[in-house]
mmCIF file of C-alpha atoms in Angstrom:
data_model
loop_
_atom_site.group_PDB
_atom_site.id
_atom_site.type_symbol
_atom_site.label_atom_id
_atom_site.label_comp_id
_atom_site.label_asym_id
_atom_site.label_seq_id
_atom_site.Cartn_x
_atom_site.Cartn_y
_atom_site.Cartn_z
ATOM 1 C CA UNK A 25 197.490 2.851 56.805
ATOM 2 C CA UNK A 26 199.831 0.604 58.801
ATOM 3 C CA UNK A 27 202.486 0.925 56.182
ATOM 4 C CA UNK A 28 202.098 4.698 56.085
ATOM 5 C CA UNK A 29 202.553 4.794 59.847
ATOM 6 C CA UNK A 30 205.617 2.578 59.601
ATOM 7 C CA UNK A 31 207.116 4.782 56.951
ATOM 8 C CA UNK A 32 206.562 7.874 59.056
ATOM 9 C CA UNK A 33 208.153 6.168 62.068
ATOM 10 C CA UNK A 34 211.132 5.067 59.974
ATOM 11 C CA UNK A 35 211.545 8.544 58.574
ATOM 12 C CA UNK A 36 211.590 9.941 62.091
ATOM 13 C CA UNK A 37 214.275 7.483 63.178
ATOM 14 C CA UNK A 38 216.411 8.381 60.187
ATOM 15 C CA UNK A 39 215.891 12.097 60.868
ATOM 16 C CA UNK A 40 216.907 11.593 64.488
ATOM 17 C CA UNK A 41 220.060 9.693 63.497
ATOM 18 C CA UNK A 42 220.938 12.387 60.989
ATOM 19 C CA UNK A 43 220.658 15.007 63.713
ATOM 20 C CA UNK A 44 222.767 12.940 66.165
ATOM 21 C CA UNK A 45 225.470 12.396 63.562
ATOM 22 C CA UNK A 46 225.596 16.105 62.670
ATOM 23 C CA UNK A 47 225.812 17.076 66.339
ATOM 24 C CA UNK A 48 228.580 14.572 66.936
ATOM 25 C CA UNK A 49 230.631 15.647 63.926
ATOM 26 C CA UNK A 50 230.245 19.310 64.877
ATOM 27 C CA UNK A 51 231.422 18.628 68.436
ATOM 28 C CA UNK A 52 234.386 16.600 67.206
ATOM 29 C CA UNK A 53 235.415 19.303 64.756
ATOM 30 C CA UNK A 54 235.314 21.943 67.484
ATOM 31 C CA UNK A 55 237.219 19.759 69.953
ATOM 32 C CA UNK A 56 239.904 18.673 67.495
ATOM 33 C CA UNK A 57 240.437 22.297 66.481
ATOM 34 C CA UNK A 58 240.746 23.400 70.125
ATOM 35 C CA UNK A 59 243.218 20.631 70.928
ATOM 36 C CA UNK A 60 245.301 21.429 67.863
ATOM 37 C CA UNK A 61 245.564 25.081 68.934
ATOM 38 C CA UNK A 62 246.457 24.116 72.510
ATOM 39 C CA UNK A 63 249.238 21.833 71.280
ATOM 40 C CA UNK A 64 250.484 24.488 68.868
ATOM 41 C CA UNK A 65 250.608 27.097 71.664
ATOM 42 C CA UNK A 66 252.709 24.708 73.748
ATOM 43 C CA UNK A 67 255.029 24.088 70.796
ATOM 44 C CA UNK A 68 254.055 20.415 70.596
ATOM 45 C CA UNK A 69 253.568 18.214 67.548
ATOM 46 C CA UNK A 70 250.001 17.947 66.254
ATOM 47 C CA UNK A 71 249.676 14.366 67.428
ATOM 48 C CA UNK A 72 250.494 13.095 70.900
ATOM 49 C CA UNK A 73 253.194 10.434 71.238
ATOM 50 C CA UNK A 74 250.649 7.638 71.578
ATOM 51 C CA UNK A 75 248.608 8.811 68.576
ATOM 52 C CA UNK A 76 251.774 9.054 66.503
ATOM 53 C CA UNK A 77 252.752 5.493 67.510
ATOM 54 C CA UNK A 78 249.669 4.127 65.724
ATOM 55 C CA UNK A 79 250.143 6.278 62.628
ATOM 56 C CA UNK A 80 253.817 5.383 62.170
ATOM 57 C CA UNK A 81 253.099 1.700 62.410
ATOM 58 C CA UNK A 82 250.306 1.935 59.839
ATOM 59 C CA UNK A 83 252.587 3.661 57.384
ATOM 60 C CA UNK A 84 255.463 1.284 58.016
ATOM 61 C CA UNK A 85 253.315 -1.753 57.315
ATOM 62 C CA UNK A 86 251.380 -0.161 54.494
ATOM 63 C CA UNK A 87 248.266 -1.258 56.337
ATOM 64 C CA UNK A 88 244.900 -0.064 55.156
ATOM 65 C CA UNK A 89 242.244 -0.582 57.740
ATOM 66 C CA UNK A 90 239.185 0.395 55.747
ATOM 67 C CA UNK B 8 237.753 -14.861 61.856
ATOM 68 C CA UNK B 9 238.049 -17.332 64.708
ATOM 69 C CA UNK B 10 239.186 -15.802 67.967
ATOM 70 C CA UNK B 11 242.672 -16.482 69.286
ATOM 71 C CA UNK B 12 242.739 -17.835 72.834
ATOM 72 C CA UNK B 13 245.607 -16.722 75.005
ATOM 73 C CA UNK B 14 245.944 -19.427 77.612
ATOM 74 C CA UNK B 15 248.786 -19.070 80.038
ATOM 75 C CA UNK B 16 247.184 -17.484 83.036
ATOM 76 C CA UNK B 17 246.001 -19.769 85.807
ATOM 77 C CA UNK B 18 243.440 -17.466 87.342
ATOM 78 C CA UNK B 19 241.002 -14.664 86.477
ATOM 79 C CA UNK B 20 242.194 -11.868 84.218
ATOM 80 C CA UNK B 21 241.870 -8.398 85.716
ATOM 81 C CA UNK B 22 243.107 -6.062 82.968
ATOM 82 C CA UNK B 23 244.312 -6.308 79.358
ATOM 83 C CA UNK B 24 245.985 -3.558 77.305
ATOM 84 C CA UNK B 25 247.368 -3.143 73.805
ATOM 85 C CA UNK B 26 250.690 -1.492 73.065
ATOM 86 C CA UNK B 27 250.156 1.866 71.336
ATOM 87 C CA UNK B 28 251.304 0.370 68.029
ATOM 88 C CA UNK B 29 248.755 -2.403 68.514
ATOM 89 C CA UNK B 30 251.173 -5.308 68.034
ATOM 90 C CA UNK B 31 251.431 -6.531 71.642
ATOM 91 C CA UNK B 32 248.837 -7.343 74.293
ATOM 92 C CA UNK B 33 249.641 -7.104 78.002
ATOM 93 C CA UNK B 34 247.556 -9.014 80.507
ATOM 94 C CA UNK B 35 247.470 -9.208 84.301
ATOM 95 C CA UNK B 36 245.788 -11.809 86.440
ATOM 96 C CA UNK B 37 245.063 -12.922 89.970
ATOM 97 C CA UNK B 38 247.825 -15.525 89.397
ATOM 98 C CA UNK B 39 250.417 -12.806 90.280
ATOM 99 C CA UNK B 40 251.869 -12.653 86.742
ATOM 100 C CA UNK B 41 251.824 -10.152 83.913
ATOM 101 C CA UNK B 42 252.165 -11.511 80.366
ATOM 102 C CA UNK B 43 252.882 -10.031 76.949
ATOM 103 C CA UNK B 44 251.510 -11.630 73.760
ATOM 104 C CA UNK B 45 251.695 -11.015 70.031
ATOM 105 C CA UNK B 46 248.299 -9.676 68.976
ATOM 106 C CA UNK B 47 248.451 -11.223 65.493
ATOM 107 C CA UNK B 48 249.014 -14.880 66.453
ATOM 108 C CA UNK B 49 248.598 -15.090 70.220
ATOM 109 C CA UNK B 50 252.115 -16.362 70.884
ATOM 110 C CA UNK B 51 253.563 -15.419 74.221
ATOM 111 C CA UNK B 52 256.222 -12.721 74.117
ATOM 112 C CA UNK B 53 257.151 -12.797 77.792
ATOM 113 C CA UNK B 54 256.191 -13.118 81.448
ATOM 114 C CA UNK B 55 256.878 -10.531 84.140
ATOM 115 C CA UNK B 56 257.309 -12.344 87.451
ATOM 116 C CA UNK B 57 257.903 -10.890 90.875
ATOM 117 C CA UNK B 58 254.647 -9.679 92.385
ATOM 118 C CA UNK B 59 253.591 -11.443 95.580
ATOM 119 C CA UNK B 60 249.836 -11.105 95.140
ATOM 120 C CA UNK B 61 246.975 -10.758 92.690
ATOM 121 C CA UNK B 62 247.549 -8.155 89.993
ATOM 122 C CA UNK B 63 244.806 -5.625 89.376
ATOM 123 C CA UNK B 64 246.230 -3.338 86.744
ATOM 124 C CA UNK B 65 248.724 -2.871 83.910
ATOM 125 C CA UNK B 66 249.739 -0.135 81.465
ATOM 126 C CA UNK B 67 252.450 0.364 78.881
ATOM 127 C CA UNK B 68 254.183 3.593 77.848
ATOM 128 C CA UNK B 69 253.713 5.050 74.327
ATOM 129 C CA UNK B 70 257.127 3.718 73.200
ATOM 130 C CA UNK B 71 256.411 0.154 74.414
ATOM 131 C CA UNK B 72 259.600 0.329 76.466
ATOM 132 C CA UNK B 73 258.228 0.505 80.014
ATOM 133 C CA UNK B 74 255.483 -1.576 81.578
ATOM 134 C CA UNK B 75 253.774 -0.672 84.868
ATOM 135 C CA UNK B 76 251.882 -3.165 87.020
ATOM 136 C CA UNK B 77 250.107 -2.887 90.354
ATOM 137 C CA UNK B 78 248.296 -5.225 92.695
ATOM 138 C CA UNK B 79 247.423 -6.740 96.036
ATOM 139 C CA UNK B 80 251.034 -6.856 97.268
ATOM 140 C CA UNK B 81 250.807 -3.065 97.715
ATOM 141 C CA UNK B 82 253.414 -2.308 95.064
ATOM 142 C CA UNK B 83 253.637 -0.623 91.700
ATOM 143 C CA UNK B 84 256.396 -2.177 89.612
ATOM 144 C CA UNK B 85 258.060 -0.843 86.513
ATOM 145 C CA UNK B 86 259.491 -3.340 84.004
ATOM 146 C CA UNK B 87 261.454 -3.175 80.793
ATOM 147 C CA UNK B 88 259.082 -4.626 78.166
ATOM 148 C CA UNK B 89 261.795 -6.171 75.992
ATOM 149 C CA UNK B 90 263.920 -7.901 78.647
ATOM 150 C CA UNK B 91 261.437 -8.408 81.487
ATOM 151 C CA UNK B 92 263.872 -6.680 83.838
ATOM 152 C CA UNK B 93 262.346 -5.161 86.985
ATOM 153 C CA UNK B 94 263.394 -1.505 86.985
ATOM 154 C CA UNK B 95 261.641 -0.061 90.009
ATOM 155 C CA UNK B 96 259.321 -1.005 92.877
ATOM 156 C CA UNK B 97 257.233 1.574 94.705
ATOM 157 C CA UNK B 98 255.650 0.383 97.974
ATOM 158 C CA UNK B 99 252.409 1.538 99.578
ATOM 159 C CA UNK B 100 250.191 0.833 102.578
ATOM 160 C CA UNK B 101 247.372 -0.744 100.585
ATOM 161 C CA UNK B 102 246.687 -2.453 97.247
ATOM 162 C CA UNK B 103 247.115 -0.706 93.896
ATOM 163 C CA UNK B 104 243.883 -0.752 91.917
ATOM 164 C CA UNK B 105 244.966 1.180 88.865
ATOM 165 C CA UNK B 106 248.070 2.425 87.056
ATOM 166 C CA UNK B 107 248.154 4.574 83.934
ATOM 167 C CA UNK B 108 250.751 6.468 81.918
ATOM 168 C CA UNK B 109 250.081 9.940 80.531
ATOM 169 C CA UNK B 110 249.887 10.275 76.727
ATOM 170 C CA UNK B 111 253.586 11.222 76.515
ATOM 171 C CA UNK B 112 254.679 8.523 78.984
ATOM 172 C CA UNK B 113 256.325 11.105 81.242
ATOM 173 C CA UNK B 114 253.926 10.620 84.141
ATOM 174 C CA UNK B 115 252.584 7.514 85.819
ATOM 175 C CA UNK B 116 249.616 7.537 88.158
ATOM 176 C CA UNK B 117 248.534 4.947 90.663
ATOM 177 C CA UNK B 118 245.344 4.510 92.680
ATOM 178 C CA UNK B 119 245.748 3.100 96.187
ATOM 179 C CA UNK B 120 242.881 1.296 97.835
ATOM 180 C CA UNK B 121 241.022 2.628 100.843
ATOM 181 C CA UNK B 122 241.491 0.116 103.630
ATOM 182 C CA UNK B 123 242.845 -0.452 107.135
ATOM 183 C CA UNK B 124 242.139 3.135 108.106
ATOM 184 C CA UNK B 125 243.998 4.455 105.051
ATOM 185 C CA UNK B 126 242.282 6.849 102.667
ATOM 186 C CA UNK B 127 242.192 6.238 98.956
ATOM 187 C CA UNK B 128 244.824 8.240 97.094
ATOM 188 C CA UNK B 129 245.937 9.002 93.581
ATOM 189 C CA UNK B 130 249.708 9.328 93.366
ATOM 190 C CA UNK B 131 251.821 10.519 90.446
ATOM 191 C CA UNK B 132 255.486 9.876 89.559
ATOM 192 C CA UNK B 133 257.564 11.545 86.896
ATOM 193 C CA UNK B 134 258.955 8.840 84.636
ATOM 194 C CA UNK B 135 262.237 8.786 82.763
ATOM 195 C CA UNK B 136 261.470 7.006 79.461
ATOM 196 C CA UNK B 137 265.016 5.618 79.300
ATOM 197 C CA UNK B 138 265.063 2.042 80.711
ATOM 198 C CA UNK B 139 268.691 2.510 81.801
ATOM 199 C CA UNK B 140 267.870 5.575 83.883
ATOM 200 C CA UNK B 141 267.187 5.588 87.593
ATOM 201 C CA UNK B 142 263.503 6.216 88.387
ATOM 202 C CA UNK B 143 262.459 8.620 91.107
ATOM 203 C CA UNK B 144 261.048 7.581 94.484
ATOM 204 C CA UNK B 145 259.500 11.024 95.006
ATOM 205 C CA UNK B 146 255.829 11.498 94.252
ATOM 206 C CA UNK B 147 255.245 14.598 92.140
ATOM 207 C CA UNK B 148 251.603 14.707 93.250
ATOM 208 C CA UNK B 149 249.451 13.020 95.863
ATOM 209 C CA UNK B 150 245.686 13.476 95.904
ATOM 210 C CA UNK B 151 244.037 12.257 99.095
ATOM 211 C CA UNK B 152 240.356 11.484 98.690
ATOM 212 C CA UNK B 153 239.090 12.448 102.123
ATOM 213 C CA UNK B 154 235.814 14.091 101.177
ATOM 214 C CA UNK B 155 234.846 11.912 98.235
ATOM 215 C CA UNK B 156 234.135 8.160 98.307
ATOM 216 C CA UNK B 157 236.988 5.916 97.318
ATOM 217 C CA UNK B 158 238.525 6.088 93.879
ATOM 218 C CA UNK B 159 238.082 2.990 91.703
ATOM 219 C CA UNK B 160 239.601 4.159 88.394
ATOM 220 C CA UNK B 161 241.714 7.110 87.197
ATOM 221 C CA UNK B 162 243.553 8.448 84.182
ATOM 222 C CA UNK B 163 245.249 11.472 82.611
ATOM 223 C CA UNK B 164 243.380 13.616 80.081
ATOM 224 C CA UNK B 165 244.830 15.137 76.888
ATOM 225 C CA UNK B 166 248.056 17.076 77.512
ATOM 226 C CA UNK B 167 248.098 15.581 81.051
ATOM 227 C CA UNK B 168 246.037 18.608 82.006
ATOM 228 C CA UNK B 169 243.546 16.840 84.247
ATOM 229 C CA UNK B 170 243.237 13.650 86.197
ATOM 230 C CA UNK B 171 239.793 12.100 85.890
ATOM 231 C CA UNK B 172 238.701 9.700 88.628
ATOM 232 C CA UNK B 173 235.730 7.359 88.944
ATOM 233 C CA UNK B 174 234.372 6.529 92.377
ATOM 234 C CA UNK B 175 232.679 3.841 94.396
ATOM 235 C CA UNK B 176 229.469 5.915 94.619
ATOM 236 C CA UNK B 177 229.030 6.205 90.833
ATOM 237 C CA UNK B 178 230.445 9.726 90.540
ATOM 238 C CA UNK B 179 233.230 11.055 88.323
ATOM 239 C CA UNK B 180 235.675 13.833 89.282
ATOM 240 C CA UNK B 181 238.104 16.107 87.545
ATOM 241 C CA UNK B 182 241.314 17.318 89.208
ATOM 242 C CA UNK B 183 243.996 19.744 88.131
ATOM 243 C CA UNK B 184 246.858 17.367 87.274
ATOM 244 C CA UNK B 185 249.511 19.899 88.390
ATOM 245 C CA UNK B 186 248.066 21.154 91.683
ATOM 246 C CA UNK B 187 245.757 18.287 92.625
ATOM 247 C CA UNK B 188 242.875 20.712 93.125
ATOM 248 C CA UNK B 189 239.387 19.205 92.806
ATOM 249 C CA UNK B 190 237.646 21.015 89.944
ATOM 250 C CA UNK B 191 234.410 19.094 89.494
ATOM 251 C CA UNK B 192 232.500 16.099 90.861
ATOM 252 C CA UNK B 193 229.417 14.897 89.020
ATOM 253 C CA UNK B 194 227.016 12.031 89.571
ATOM 254 C CA UNK B 195 226.683 10.143 86.339
ATOM 255 C CA UNK B 196 225.947 6.574 87.381
ATOM 256 C CA UNK B 197 223.352 5.227 89.800
ATOM 257 C CA UNK B 198 224.110 6.048 93.415
ATOM 258 C CA UNK B 199 226.377 3.580 95.203
ATOM 259 C CA UNK B 200 227.006 1.484 92.131
ATOM 260 C CA UNK B 201 230.697 1.834 91.433
ATOM 261 C CA UNK B 202 232.431 3.086 88.329
ATOM 262 C CA UNK B 203 234.365 0.008 87.181
ATOM 263 C CA UNK B 204 236.310 1.314 84.190
ATOM 264 C CA UNK B 205 237.428 4.475 82.428
ATOM 265 C CA UNK B 206 238.971 4.339 78.956
ATOM 266 C CA UNK B 207 240.035 7.157 76.657
ATOM 267 C CA UNK B 208 239.350 8.202 73.104
ATOM 268 C CA UNK B 209 242.572 8.308 71.077
ATOM 269 C CA UNK B 210 243.104 12.042 71.629
ATOM 270 C CA UNK B 211 241.982 11.829 75.289
ATOM 271 C CA UNK B 212 239.407 14.625 74.915
ATOM 272 C CA UNK B 213 236.596 12.257 75.866
ATOM 273 C CA UNK B 214 236.259 8.936 77.629
ATOM 274 C CA UNK B 215 233.889 6.124 78.454
ATOM 275 C CA UNK B 216 232.960 4.914 81.922
ATOM 276 C CA UNK B 217 231.452 1.523 82.807
ATOM 277 C CA UNK B 218 229.433 0.860 85.925
ATOM 278 C CA UNK B 219 227.749 -1.823 87.971
ATOM 279 C CA UNK B 220 224.532 0.099 87.215
ATOM 280 C CA UNK B 221 224.527 -1.718 83.823
ATOM 281 C CA UNK B 222 225.322 1.395 81.796
ATOM 282 C CA UNK B 223 228.340 2.932 80.132
ATOM 283 C CA UNK B 224 228.614 6.687 79.540
ATOM 284 C CA UNK B 225 230.555 8.676 77.010
ATOM 285 C CA UNK B 226 231.794 11.886 78.677
ATOM 286 C CA UNK B 227 233.694 15.029 77.729
ATOM 287 C CA UNK B 228 236.830 15.974 79.633
ATOM 288 C CA UNK B 229 236.209 19.712 79.539
ATOM 289 C CA UNK B 230 232.712 19.849 81.037
ATOM 290 C CA UNK B 231 232.337 16.295 82.358
ATOM 291 C CA UNK B 232 229.198 16.292 80.257
ATOM 292 C CA UNK B 233 227.508 12.976 79.476
ATOM 293 C CA UNK B 234 227.263 12.810 75.690
ATOM 294 C CA UNK B 235 225.931 9.275 75.324
ATOM 295 C CA UNK B 236 224.526 6.478 77.464
ATOM 296 C CA UNK B 237 224.723 2.797 76.518
ATOM 297 C CA UNK B 238 222.231 0.617 78.342
ATOM 298 C CA UNK B 239 223.070 -3.053 78.950
ATOM 299 C CA UNK B 240 221.228 -5.766 80.869
ATOM 300 C CA UNK B 241 224.069 -6.842 83.116
ATOM 301 C CA UNK B 242 226.518 -5.114 85.488
ATOM 302 C CA UNK B 243 229.469 -3.791 83.492
ATOM 303 C CA UNK B 244 233.146 -4.210 84.326
ATOM 304 C CA UNK B 245 234.653 -2.515 81.307
ATOM 305 C CA UNK B 246 234.016 -0.312 78.279
ATOM 306 C CA UNK B 247 236.224 0.644 75.331
ATOM 307 C CA UNK B 248 235.975 3.114 72.442
ATOM 308 C CA UNK B 249 236.918 1.706 69.033
ATOM 309 C CA UNK B 250 239.104 3.749 66.687
ATOM 310 C CA UNK B 251 238.308 3.696 62.926
ATOM 311 C CA UNK B 252 234.659 2.723 63.461
ATOM 312 C CA UNK B 253 232.288 4.674 65.706
ATOM 313 C CA UNK B 254 231.530 1.832 68.090
ATOM 314 C CA UNK B 255 231.950 1.134 71.773
ATOM 315 C CA UNK B 256 232.469 -2.315 73.306
ATOM 316 C CA UNK B 257 231.039 -3.209 76.716
ATOM 317 C CA UNK B 258 231.934 -6.192 78.876
ATOM 318 C CA UNK B 259 230.566 -7.525 82.135
ATOM 319 C CA UNK B 260 228.296 -10.219 83.499
ATOM 320 C CA UNK B 261 227.497 -11.508 86.911
ATOM 321 C CA UNK B 262 229.683 -14.113 88.566
ATOM 322 C CA UNK B 263 227.920 -17.442 89.167
ATOM 323 C CA UNK B 264 227.890 -16.929 92.915
ATOM 324 C CA UNK B 265 226.131 -13.591 92.477
ATOM 325 C CA UNK B 266 223.499 -14.930 90.111
ATOM 326 C CA UNK B 267 220.418 -15.800 92.097
ATOM 327 C CA UNK B 268 218.548 -17.180 89.105
ATOM 328 C CA UNK B 269 219.236 -20.737 88.035
ATOM 329 C CA UNK B 270 220.500 -20.765 84.464
ATOM 330 C CA UNK B 271 224.133 -20.137 83.601
ATOM 331 C CA UNK B 272 222.836 -18.309 80.543
ATOM 332 C CA UNK B 273 221.794 -15.559 82.967
ATOM 333 C CA UNK B 274 225.417 -14.633 83.387
ATOM 334 C CA UNK B 275 225.443 -12.909 79.995
ATOM 335 C CA UNK B 276 229.127 -13.323 79.331
ATOM 336 C CA UNK B 277 229.220 -11.491 76.033
ATOM 337 C CA UNK B 278 231.066 -8.509 74.617
ATOM 338 C CA UNK B 279 228.425 -6.058 73.386
ATOM 339 C CA UNK B 280 228.943 -3.648 70.531
ATOM 340 C CA UNK B 281 227.000 -0.388 70.372
ATOM 341 C CA UNK B 282 227.062 2.412 67.860
ATOM 342 C CA UNK B 283 228.915 5.232 69.606
ATOM 343 C CA UNK B 284 226.774 8.042 68.207
ATOM 344 C CA UNK B 285 223.337 6.390 67.950
ATOM 345 C CA UNK B 286 223.615 4.437 71.241
ATOM 346 C CA UNK B 287 222.082 1.383 69.565
ATOM 347 C CA UNK B 288 223.301 -2.145 70.189
ATOM 348 C CA UNK B 289 224.598 -3.684 66.964
ATOM 349 C CA UNK B 290 226.067 -7.020 67.975
ATOM 350 C CA UNK B 291 227.375 -9.421 70.610
ATOM 351 C CA UNK B 292 230.330 -11.769 70.786
ATOM 352 C CA UNK B 293 230.100 -14.867 72.962
ATOM 353 C CA UNK B 294 232.867 -17.123 74.174
ATOM 354 C CA UNK B 295 233.812 -16.571 77.803
ATOM 355 C CA UNK B 296 232.590 -18.907 80.546
ATOM 356 C CA UNK B 297 232.580 -16.185 83.161
ATOM 357 C CA UNK B 298 232.226 -12.410 83.416
ATOM 358 C CA UNK B 299 234.339 -10.244 81.149
ATOM 359 C CA UNK B 300 236.570 -8.322 83.511
ATOM 360 C CA UNK B 301 238.146 -6.138 80.851
ATOM 361 C CA UNK B 302 237.800 -5.261 77.172
ATOM 362 C CA UNK B 303 240.478 -3.425 75.172
ATOM 363 C CA UNK B 304 240.635 -2.342 71.535
ATOM 364 C CA UNK B 305 243.781 -2.180 69.458
ATOM 365 C CA UNK B 306 244.755 1.453 68.706
ATOM 366 C CA UNK B 307 244.797 0.391 65.040
ATOM 367 C CA UNK B 308 241.098 -0.481 65.279
ATOM 368 C CA UNK B 309 241.617 -3.906 63.694
ATOM 369 C CA UNK B 310 241.042 -6.179 66.689
ATOM 370 C CA UNK B 311 239.922 -6.256 70.305
ATOM 371 C CA UNK B 312 240.565 -8.535 73.240
ATOM 372 C CA UNK B 313 238.715 -9.452 76.401
ATOM 373 C CA UNK B 314 240.050 -10.798 79.688
ATOM 374 C CA UNK B 315 237.679 -13.063 81.572
ATOM 375 C CA UNK B 316 237.024 -14.346 85.043
ATOM 376 C CA UNK B 317 237.477 -17.760 83.333
ATOM 377 C CA UNK B 318 241.253 -17.162 83.045
ATOM 378 C CA UNK B 319 241.299 -16.645 79.273
ATOM 379 C CA UNK B 320 242.159 -13.738 77.040
ATOM 380 C CA UNK B 321 240.245 -13.880 73.745
ATOM 381 C CA UNK B 322 241.540 -11.869 70.792
ATOM 382 C CA UNK B 323 239.128 -11.157 67.953
ATOM 383 C CA UNK B 324 240.379 -9.737 64.672
ATOM 384 C CA UNK B 325 237.572 -7.902 62.935
ATOM 385 C CA UNK B 326 236.128 -9.276 59.684
ATOM 386 C CA UNK B 327 235.220 -7.115 56.666
ATOM 387 C CA UNK B 328 231.504 -6.902 57.654
ATOM 388 C CA UNK B 329 232.571 -5.121 60.832
ATOM 389 C CA UNK B 330 234.163 -2.374 58.760
ATOM 390 C CA UNK B 331 231.479 -2.388 56.074
ATOM 391 C CA UNK B 332 228.530 -2.025 58.425
ATOM 392 C CA UNK B 333 227.088 1.477 58.163
ATOM 393 C CA UNK B 334 223.823 3.138 59.034
ATOM 394 C CA UNK B 335 222.060 4.763 56.110
ATOM 395 C CA UNK B 336 222.792 8.258 57.446
ATOM 396 C CA UNK B 337 226.487 7.457 57.779
ATOM 397 C CA UNK B 338 226.644 6.369 54.149
ATOM 398 C CA UNK B 339 224.730 9.488 53.175
ATOM 399 C CA UNK B 340 227.239 11.657 55.074
ATOM 400 C CA UNK B 341 230.166 9.992 53.308
ATOM 401 C CA UNK B 342 228.616 10.553 49.917
ATOM 402 C CA UNK B 343 228.012 14.210 50.742
ATOM 403 C CA UNK B 344 231.609 14.775 51.783
ATOM 404 C CA UNK B 345 232.852 13.154 48.571
ATOM 405 C CA UNK B 346 231.067 15.712 46.384
#
């Protein structure tokens, strides 16, 4: 019975994390989309200068972080 | 990997920052000096000397050409990163607690301390990114905090649209960055426990605040909504959002003189890692002998550094397990998106 209870509790934690991750990804998608449109409307590049600084360096060094 | 110790400062570190490419680290200390270091090996790149008091704050522009510093000598100074040449000094009536460039490096803000009958202000200058150019003495904006408690931290949002400020009373405000109009003021941290840090996500659409109330909060720019709360067991001085992995890093600890209990262990001088989305603590890194006054993450997401009350900067390059660690649901999500 203890094990059954533990399993149920674990399942609930996993369910909760799944929900949090989905919520987060949905919010990010919405926000990134909004920012992209704002930058486009202002005639700016997709990435800000500071975001581009990181990207360029990664490409230049052929770095793979993951 | 073993941490790299940057020893060159003679007194407590107050702020540390990475260049936007992630290759240099800038540090400021109560010893009046700002230093630049190579992030990969910890060698010193240069020292910026001239301030006549403790330094509280440092920031670097997105091109790593201009460096801004501010401190107890009531000045903001602008330096050329490469040569160490002092390009401009702006003088004020009180100490400078914070400087920060906008994402395009075209604006620089400063926070002046409330003291000697002077109100706390946020001032903005337009910056010419060319180090040869003359910099303006005219403020393009001045926000006087007369109705709100004093400002402790401030920064520019995405597109330099808003200025977000953190206050002594634990509240966070949003201002129109063009007009200086106050748009919103929300209480997010415990009353009268100050907001000690504010750091941005890479696109500056959300940020993290740290507070003496022992929590850090992840907040949206647009609604000033608290998305996440990270609970620690010690007053926090700093909080950073890691790129690449969904973590946040918190730093703090109580100075020995503030610790009423006996053991030094009570100080809790560790950097704490939490999962950004699940709010769960996943690890700690020890090493400092005093409170962590600032934590910063490389924009490349491959290392972080902490500046301590003990006078050291510690740089930690992340090991493979850091990148490999995933919650079951994260792995599941990745597998789904592959199909």
